[in-house]
Short mmCIF file of C-alpha atoms and ligand atoms in Angstrom, two decimals:
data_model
loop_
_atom_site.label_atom_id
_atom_site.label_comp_id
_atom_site.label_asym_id
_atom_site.label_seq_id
_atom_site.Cartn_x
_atom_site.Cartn_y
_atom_site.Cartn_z
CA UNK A 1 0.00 0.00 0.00
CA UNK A 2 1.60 3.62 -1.09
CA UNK A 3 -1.35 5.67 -0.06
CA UNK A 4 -3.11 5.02 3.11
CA UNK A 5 -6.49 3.45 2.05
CA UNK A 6 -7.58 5.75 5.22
CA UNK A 7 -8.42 9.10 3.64
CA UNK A 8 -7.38 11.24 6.41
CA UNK A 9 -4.14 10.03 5.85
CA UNK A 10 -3.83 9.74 1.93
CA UNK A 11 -0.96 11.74 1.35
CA UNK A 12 1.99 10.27 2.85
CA UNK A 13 5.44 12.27 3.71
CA UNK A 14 8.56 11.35 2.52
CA UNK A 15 9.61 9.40 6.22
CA UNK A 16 6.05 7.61 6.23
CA UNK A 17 6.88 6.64 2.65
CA UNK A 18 10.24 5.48 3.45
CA UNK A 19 9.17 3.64 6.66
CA UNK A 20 5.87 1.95 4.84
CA UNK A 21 8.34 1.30 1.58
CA UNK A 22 10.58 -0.52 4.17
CA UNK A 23 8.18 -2.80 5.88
CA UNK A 24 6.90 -3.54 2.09
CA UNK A 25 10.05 -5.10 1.13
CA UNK A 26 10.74 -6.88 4.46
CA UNK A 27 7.68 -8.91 4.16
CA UNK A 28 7.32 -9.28 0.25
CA UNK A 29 11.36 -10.40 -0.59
CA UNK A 30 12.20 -11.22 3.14
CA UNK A 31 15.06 -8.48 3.21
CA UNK A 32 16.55 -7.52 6.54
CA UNK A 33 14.83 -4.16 7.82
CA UNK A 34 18.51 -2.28 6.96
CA UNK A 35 18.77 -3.29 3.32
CA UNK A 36 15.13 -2.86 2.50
CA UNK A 37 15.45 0.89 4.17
CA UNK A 38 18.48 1.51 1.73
CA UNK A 39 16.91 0.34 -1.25
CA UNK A 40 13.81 2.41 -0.45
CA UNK A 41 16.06 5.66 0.02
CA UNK A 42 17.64 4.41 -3.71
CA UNK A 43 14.37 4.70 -5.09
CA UNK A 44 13.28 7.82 -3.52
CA UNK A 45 16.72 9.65 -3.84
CA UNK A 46 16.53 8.52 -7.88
CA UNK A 47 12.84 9.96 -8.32
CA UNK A 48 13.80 12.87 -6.24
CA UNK A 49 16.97 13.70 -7.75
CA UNK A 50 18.54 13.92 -4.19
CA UNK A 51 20.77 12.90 -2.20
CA UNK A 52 20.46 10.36 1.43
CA UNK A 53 21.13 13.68 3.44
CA UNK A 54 18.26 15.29 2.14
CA UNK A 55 16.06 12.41 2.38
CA UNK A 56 16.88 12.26 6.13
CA UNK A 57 16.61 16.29 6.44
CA UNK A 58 13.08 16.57 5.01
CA UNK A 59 11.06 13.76 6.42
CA UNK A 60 8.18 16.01 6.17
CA UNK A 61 8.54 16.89 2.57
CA UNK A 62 5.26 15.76 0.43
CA UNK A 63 5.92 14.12 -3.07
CA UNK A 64 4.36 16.07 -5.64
CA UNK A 65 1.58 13.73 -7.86
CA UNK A 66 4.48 12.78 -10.57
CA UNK A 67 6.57 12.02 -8.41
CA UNK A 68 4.41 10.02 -6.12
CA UNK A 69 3.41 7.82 -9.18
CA UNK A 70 7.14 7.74 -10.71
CA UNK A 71 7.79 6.25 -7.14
CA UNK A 72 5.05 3.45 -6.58
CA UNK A 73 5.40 2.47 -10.15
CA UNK A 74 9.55 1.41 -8.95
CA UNK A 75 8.35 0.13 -5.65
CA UNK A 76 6.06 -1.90 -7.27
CA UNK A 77 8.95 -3.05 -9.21
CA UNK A 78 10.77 -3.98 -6.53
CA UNK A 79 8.28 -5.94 -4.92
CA UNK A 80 8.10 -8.10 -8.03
CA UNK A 81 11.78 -8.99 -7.67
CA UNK A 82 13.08 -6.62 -10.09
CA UNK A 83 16.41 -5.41 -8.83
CA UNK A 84 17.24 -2.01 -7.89
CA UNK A 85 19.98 -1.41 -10.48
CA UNK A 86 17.64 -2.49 -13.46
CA UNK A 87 14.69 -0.59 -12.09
CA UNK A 88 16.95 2.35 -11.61
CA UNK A 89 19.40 1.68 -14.77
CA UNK A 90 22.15 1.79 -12.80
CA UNK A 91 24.74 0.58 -10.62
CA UNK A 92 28.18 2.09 -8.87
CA UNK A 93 31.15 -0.22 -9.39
CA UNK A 94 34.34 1.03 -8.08
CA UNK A 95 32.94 4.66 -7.55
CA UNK A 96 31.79 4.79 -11.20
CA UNK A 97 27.97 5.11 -12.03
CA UNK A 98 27.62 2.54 -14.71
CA UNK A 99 24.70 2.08 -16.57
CA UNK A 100 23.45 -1.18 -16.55
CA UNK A 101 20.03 -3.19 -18.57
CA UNK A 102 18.79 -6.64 -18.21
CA UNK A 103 20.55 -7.42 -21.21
CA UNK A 104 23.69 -6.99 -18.67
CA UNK A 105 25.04 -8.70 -15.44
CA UNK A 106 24.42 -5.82 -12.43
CA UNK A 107 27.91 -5.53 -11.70
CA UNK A 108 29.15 -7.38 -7.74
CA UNK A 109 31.41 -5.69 -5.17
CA UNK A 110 32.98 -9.06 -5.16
CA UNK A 111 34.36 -8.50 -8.78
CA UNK A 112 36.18 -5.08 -6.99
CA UNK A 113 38.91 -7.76 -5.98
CA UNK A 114 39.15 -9.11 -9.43
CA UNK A 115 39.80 -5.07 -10.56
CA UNK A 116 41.89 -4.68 -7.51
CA UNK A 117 44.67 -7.64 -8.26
CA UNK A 118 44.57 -6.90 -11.88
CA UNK A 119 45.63 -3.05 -11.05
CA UNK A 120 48.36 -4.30 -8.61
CA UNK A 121 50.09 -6.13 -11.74
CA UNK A 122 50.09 -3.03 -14.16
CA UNK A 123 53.67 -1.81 -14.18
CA UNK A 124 53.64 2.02 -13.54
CA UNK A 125 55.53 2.92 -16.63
CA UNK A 126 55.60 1.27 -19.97
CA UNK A 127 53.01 0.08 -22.80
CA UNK A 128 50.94 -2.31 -20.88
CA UNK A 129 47.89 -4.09 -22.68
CA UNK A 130 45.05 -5.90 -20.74
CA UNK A 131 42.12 -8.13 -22.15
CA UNK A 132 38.68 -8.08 -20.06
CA UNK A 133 36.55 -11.10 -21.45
CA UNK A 134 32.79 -10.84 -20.77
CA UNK A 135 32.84 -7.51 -20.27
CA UNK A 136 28.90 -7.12 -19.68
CA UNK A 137 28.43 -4.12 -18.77
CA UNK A 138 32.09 -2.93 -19.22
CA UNK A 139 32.58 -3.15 -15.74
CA UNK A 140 35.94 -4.36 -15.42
CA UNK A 141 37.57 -2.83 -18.35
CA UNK A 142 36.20 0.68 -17.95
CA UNK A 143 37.37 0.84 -14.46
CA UNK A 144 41.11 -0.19 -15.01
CA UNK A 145 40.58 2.17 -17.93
CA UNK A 146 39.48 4.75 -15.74
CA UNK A 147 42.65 4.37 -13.14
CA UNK A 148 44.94 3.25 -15.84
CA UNK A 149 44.65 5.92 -18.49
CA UNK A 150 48.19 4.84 -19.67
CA UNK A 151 46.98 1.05 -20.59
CA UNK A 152 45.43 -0.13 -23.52
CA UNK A 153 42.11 -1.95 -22.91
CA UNK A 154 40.56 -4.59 -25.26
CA UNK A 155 37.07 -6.08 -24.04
CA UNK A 156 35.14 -8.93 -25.44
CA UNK A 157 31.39 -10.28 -24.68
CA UNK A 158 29.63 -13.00 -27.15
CA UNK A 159 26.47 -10.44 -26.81
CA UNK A 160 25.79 -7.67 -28.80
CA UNK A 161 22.97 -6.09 -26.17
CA UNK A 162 25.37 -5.97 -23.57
CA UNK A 163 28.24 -4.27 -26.04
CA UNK A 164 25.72 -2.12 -26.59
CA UNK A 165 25.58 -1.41 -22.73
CA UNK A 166 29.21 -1.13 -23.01
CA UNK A 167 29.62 1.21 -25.38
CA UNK A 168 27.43 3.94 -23.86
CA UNK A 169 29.33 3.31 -20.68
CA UNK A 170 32.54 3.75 -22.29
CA UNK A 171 31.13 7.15 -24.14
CA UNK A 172 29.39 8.52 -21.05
CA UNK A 173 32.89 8.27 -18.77
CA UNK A 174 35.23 8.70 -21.93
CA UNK A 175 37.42 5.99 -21.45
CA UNK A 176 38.78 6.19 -24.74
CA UNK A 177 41.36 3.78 -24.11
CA UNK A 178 38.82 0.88 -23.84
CA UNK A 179 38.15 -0.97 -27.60
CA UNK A 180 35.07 -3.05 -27.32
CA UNK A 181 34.76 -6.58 -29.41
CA UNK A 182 32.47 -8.77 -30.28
CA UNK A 183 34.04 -12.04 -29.92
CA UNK A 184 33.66 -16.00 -28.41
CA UNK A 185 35.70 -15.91 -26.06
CA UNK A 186 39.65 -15.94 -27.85
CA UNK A 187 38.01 -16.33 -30.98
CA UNK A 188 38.14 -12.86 -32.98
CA UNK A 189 41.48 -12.23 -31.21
CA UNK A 190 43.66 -14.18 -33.82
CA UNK A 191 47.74 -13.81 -32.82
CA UNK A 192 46.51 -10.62 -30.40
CA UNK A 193 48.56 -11.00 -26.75
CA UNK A 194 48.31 -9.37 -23.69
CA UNK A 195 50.22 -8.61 -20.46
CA UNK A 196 46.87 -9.30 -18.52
CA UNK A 197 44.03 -11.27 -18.78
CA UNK A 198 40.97 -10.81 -16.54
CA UNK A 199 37.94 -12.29 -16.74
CA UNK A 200 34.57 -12.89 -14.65
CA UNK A 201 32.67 -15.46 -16.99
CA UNK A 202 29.28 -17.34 -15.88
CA UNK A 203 30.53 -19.64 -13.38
CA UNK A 204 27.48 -20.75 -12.15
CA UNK A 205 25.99 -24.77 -12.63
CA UNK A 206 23.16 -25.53 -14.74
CA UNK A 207 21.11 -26.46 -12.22
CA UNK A 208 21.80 -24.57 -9.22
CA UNK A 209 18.67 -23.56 -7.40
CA UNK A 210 20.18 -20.08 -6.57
CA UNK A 211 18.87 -19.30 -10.39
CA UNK A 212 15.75 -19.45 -8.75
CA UNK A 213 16.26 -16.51 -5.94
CA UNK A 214 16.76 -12.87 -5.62
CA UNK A 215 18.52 -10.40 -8.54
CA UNK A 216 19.71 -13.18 -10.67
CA UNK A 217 16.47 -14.51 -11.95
CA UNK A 218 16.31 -11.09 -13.76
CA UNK A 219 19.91 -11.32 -15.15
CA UNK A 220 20.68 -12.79 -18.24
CA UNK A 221 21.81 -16.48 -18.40
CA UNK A 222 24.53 -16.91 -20.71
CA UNK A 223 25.98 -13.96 -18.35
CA UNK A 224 25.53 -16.86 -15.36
CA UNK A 225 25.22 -20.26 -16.70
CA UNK A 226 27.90 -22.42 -17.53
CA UNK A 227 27.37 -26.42 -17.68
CA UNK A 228 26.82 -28.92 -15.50
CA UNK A 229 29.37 -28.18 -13.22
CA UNK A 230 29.88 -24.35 -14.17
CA UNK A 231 33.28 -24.22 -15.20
CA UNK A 232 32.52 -24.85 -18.84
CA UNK A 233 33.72 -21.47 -19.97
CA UNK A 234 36.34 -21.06 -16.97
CA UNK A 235 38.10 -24.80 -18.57
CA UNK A 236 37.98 -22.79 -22.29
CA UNK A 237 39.31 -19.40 -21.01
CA UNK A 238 42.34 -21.42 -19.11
CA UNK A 239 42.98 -23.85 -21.89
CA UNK A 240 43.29 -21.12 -24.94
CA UNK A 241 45.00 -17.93 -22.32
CA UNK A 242 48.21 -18.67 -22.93
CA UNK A 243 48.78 -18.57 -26.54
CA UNK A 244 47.05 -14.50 -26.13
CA UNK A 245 49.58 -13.74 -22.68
CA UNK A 246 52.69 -12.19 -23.64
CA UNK A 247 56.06 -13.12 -21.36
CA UNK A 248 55.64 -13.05 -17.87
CA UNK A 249 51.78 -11.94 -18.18
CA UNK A 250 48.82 -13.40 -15.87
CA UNK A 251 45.61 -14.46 -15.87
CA UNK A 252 42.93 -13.72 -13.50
CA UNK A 253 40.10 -15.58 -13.20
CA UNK A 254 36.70 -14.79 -10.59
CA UNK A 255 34.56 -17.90 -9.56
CA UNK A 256 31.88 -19.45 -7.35
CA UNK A 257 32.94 -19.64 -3.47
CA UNK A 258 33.36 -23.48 -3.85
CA UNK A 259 35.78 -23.31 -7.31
CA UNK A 260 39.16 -22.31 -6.58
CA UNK A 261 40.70 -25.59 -5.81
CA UNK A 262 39.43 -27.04 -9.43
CA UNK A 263 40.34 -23.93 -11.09
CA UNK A 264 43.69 -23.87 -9.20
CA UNK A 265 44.10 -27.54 -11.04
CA UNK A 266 42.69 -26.03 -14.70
CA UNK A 267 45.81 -23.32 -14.39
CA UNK A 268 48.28 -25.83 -13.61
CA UNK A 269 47.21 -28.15 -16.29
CA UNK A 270 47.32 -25.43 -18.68
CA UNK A 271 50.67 -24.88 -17.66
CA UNK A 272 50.41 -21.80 -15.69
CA UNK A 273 52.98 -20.83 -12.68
CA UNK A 274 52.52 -19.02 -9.30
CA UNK A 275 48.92 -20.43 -9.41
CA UNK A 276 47.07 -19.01 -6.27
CA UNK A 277 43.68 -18.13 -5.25
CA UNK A 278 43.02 -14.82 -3.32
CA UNK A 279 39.73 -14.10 -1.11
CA UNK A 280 37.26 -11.82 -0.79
CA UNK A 281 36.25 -9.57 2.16
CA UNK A 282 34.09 -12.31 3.16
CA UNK A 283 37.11 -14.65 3.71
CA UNK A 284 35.91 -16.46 0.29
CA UNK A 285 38.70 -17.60 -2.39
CA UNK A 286 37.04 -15.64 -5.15
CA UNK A 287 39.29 -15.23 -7.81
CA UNK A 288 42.68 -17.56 -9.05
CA UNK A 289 45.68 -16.04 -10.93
CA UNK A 290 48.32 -17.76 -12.51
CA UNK A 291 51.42 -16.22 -14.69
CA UNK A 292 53.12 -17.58 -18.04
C1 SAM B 301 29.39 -12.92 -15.18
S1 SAM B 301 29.15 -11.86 -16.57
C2 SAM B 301 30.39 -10.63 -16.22
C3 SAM B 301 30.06 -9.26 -16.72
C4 SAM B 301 31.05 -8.19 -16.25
N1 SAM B 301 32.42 -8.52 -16.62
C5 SAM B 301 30.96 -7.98 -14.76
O1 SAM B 301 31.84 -8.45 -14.02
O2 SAM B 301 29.99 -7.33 -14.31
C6 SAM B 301 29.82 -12.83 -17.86
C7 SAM B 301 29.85 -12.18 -19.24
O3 SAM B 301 30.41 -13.13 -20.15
C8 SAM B 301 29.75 -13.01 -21.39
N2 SAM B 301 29.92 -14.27 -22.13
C9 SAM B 301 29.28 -15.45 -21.97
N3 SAM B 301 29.72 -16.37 -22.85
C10 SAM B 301 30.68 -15.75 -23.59
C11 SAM B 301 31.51 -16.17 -24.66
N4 SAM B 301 31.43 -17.41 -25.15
N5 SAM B 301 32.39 -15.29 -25.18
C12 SAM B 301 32.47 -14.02 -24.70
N6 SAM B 301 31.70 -13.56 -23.68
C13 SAM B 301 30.82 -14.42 -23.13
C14 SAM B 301 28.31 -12.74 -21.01
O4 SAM B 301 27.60 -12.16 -22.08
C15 SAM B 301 28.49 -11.81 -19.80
O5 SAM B 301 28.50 -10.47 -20.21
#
């Protein structure tokens, strides 16, 4: 309910809205009474054009009737599942504002790690050329872009909606040093090499019941899914890296909380050396590098 149904109270302030928006989501996606809070203040700071301080500085304020509607037509949203970042069209990764469809993976603070180790192995001087495959969103690429103005960054994806994501993101924040390709995988890349390879493909199983829950029912699934035991495209990326990684260059690779030791074991196989996995803030090994 948006409006009180009572109509002494049908027009609702900006804290009743925010404290009925709340409850909403804690019953309808069984959210914890913090996160559904923030995402309500997300939704009011987008249709307000504000930001948290003001929300919490003008409880009193009343939404105007555009707004008002603009609002319960993204709560409603919401309630159905749909995550914040595709309602809003949006999501911050590393401090950038990225824009972001359902033709796109909503970028994870988790892949920050992934952006973080790859950064650490960027000399500080010198021609340095990285490769981001599955860029989605161009998440990964236009951030290293974005620190890195020095490097040259190629990014692939197999889908031409999410390029198209990419590409707009890459205008918007003018990283000009980012060159987008449509590609499978190694595929378009013919003798191309690289001094870093980073990648966070669909790692997830077939058949996981996870597919079922929360944001990633919305997401698309060749941006999640990857055989039976959801290392298809990790086992491809490991077995063709090498040939594209110039002396001395690494690979970095982000996967499901229960994959490092197996990809650990598809980087040795494929011959690679210092083969390590790192973990996340959560104390999760997320993502496994190995160098040529
Ligand atoms: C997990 S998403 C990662 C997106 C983005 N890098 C991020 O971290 O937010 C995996 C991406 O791999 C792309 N992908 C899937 N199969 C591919 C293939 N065979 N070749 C190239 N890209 C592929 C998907 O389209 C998707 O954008």
């Amino acid at each position: 309910m948006l409006i009180s149904e009572s109509p002494a109270q049908a027009i609702l302030n900006l804290g009743e809205l925010l404290k009925s928006g709340s409850k909403q989501l804690e019953v309808a996606l069984a959210l914890d009474p913090s996160s559904a809070r923030i995402e309500v203040q997300c939704l009011l700071q987008a249709v307000l054009c504000v930001n948290r301080a003001y929300l919490l500085t003008h409880p009193e304020r009343i939404l105007n009737p555009d707004e008002l509607a603009r609002y319960s037509e993204l709560l409603m949203g919401r309630l159905n599942g749909e995550p914040v970042a595709y309602l809003l069209g949006q999501r911050e990764f590393y401090g950038l504002a990225l824009k972001v469809t359902p033709d796109t993976l909503i970028p994870r603070p988790d892949t920050e790690l992934l952006v973080e180790l790859a950064l650490q192995r960027i000399p500080p001087y010198g021609a340095t050329r990285i490769l981001d495959m599955g860029t989605g969103s161009g998440a990964i690429a236009i951030v290293i872009a974005d620190q890195r103005p020095d490097v040259e960054v190629v990014a692939v994806d197999a889908s031409t909606a999410a390029l198209k994501v990419a590409e707009e993101n890459v205008q918007r924040l003018q990283t000009n040093n980012v060159r987008l390709m449509l590609s499978d995988w190694f595929a378009q890349l013919d003798g191309d090499r690289f001094d870093i390879i980073v990648s966070n493909p669909p790692y997830i199983e077939a058949d996981d019941i996870h597919l079922q829950q929360g944001d990633v029912r919305f997401e698309p699934l060749r941006a999640l899914i990857s055989g039976s035991d959801g290392l298809d495209d990790i086992r491809r990326i490991a077995a063709d890296a090498k040939v594209h990684l110039a002396a001395g260059g690494w690979l970095l690779l982000e996967h499901g909380y229960d994959q490092a030791e197996r990809v650990r074991l598809l980087l040795l196989q494929a011959g690679f050396h210092k083969v390590s996995s790192v973990r996340d803030l959560a104390g999760i090994e997320r993502v496994t590098l190995g160098q040529v």
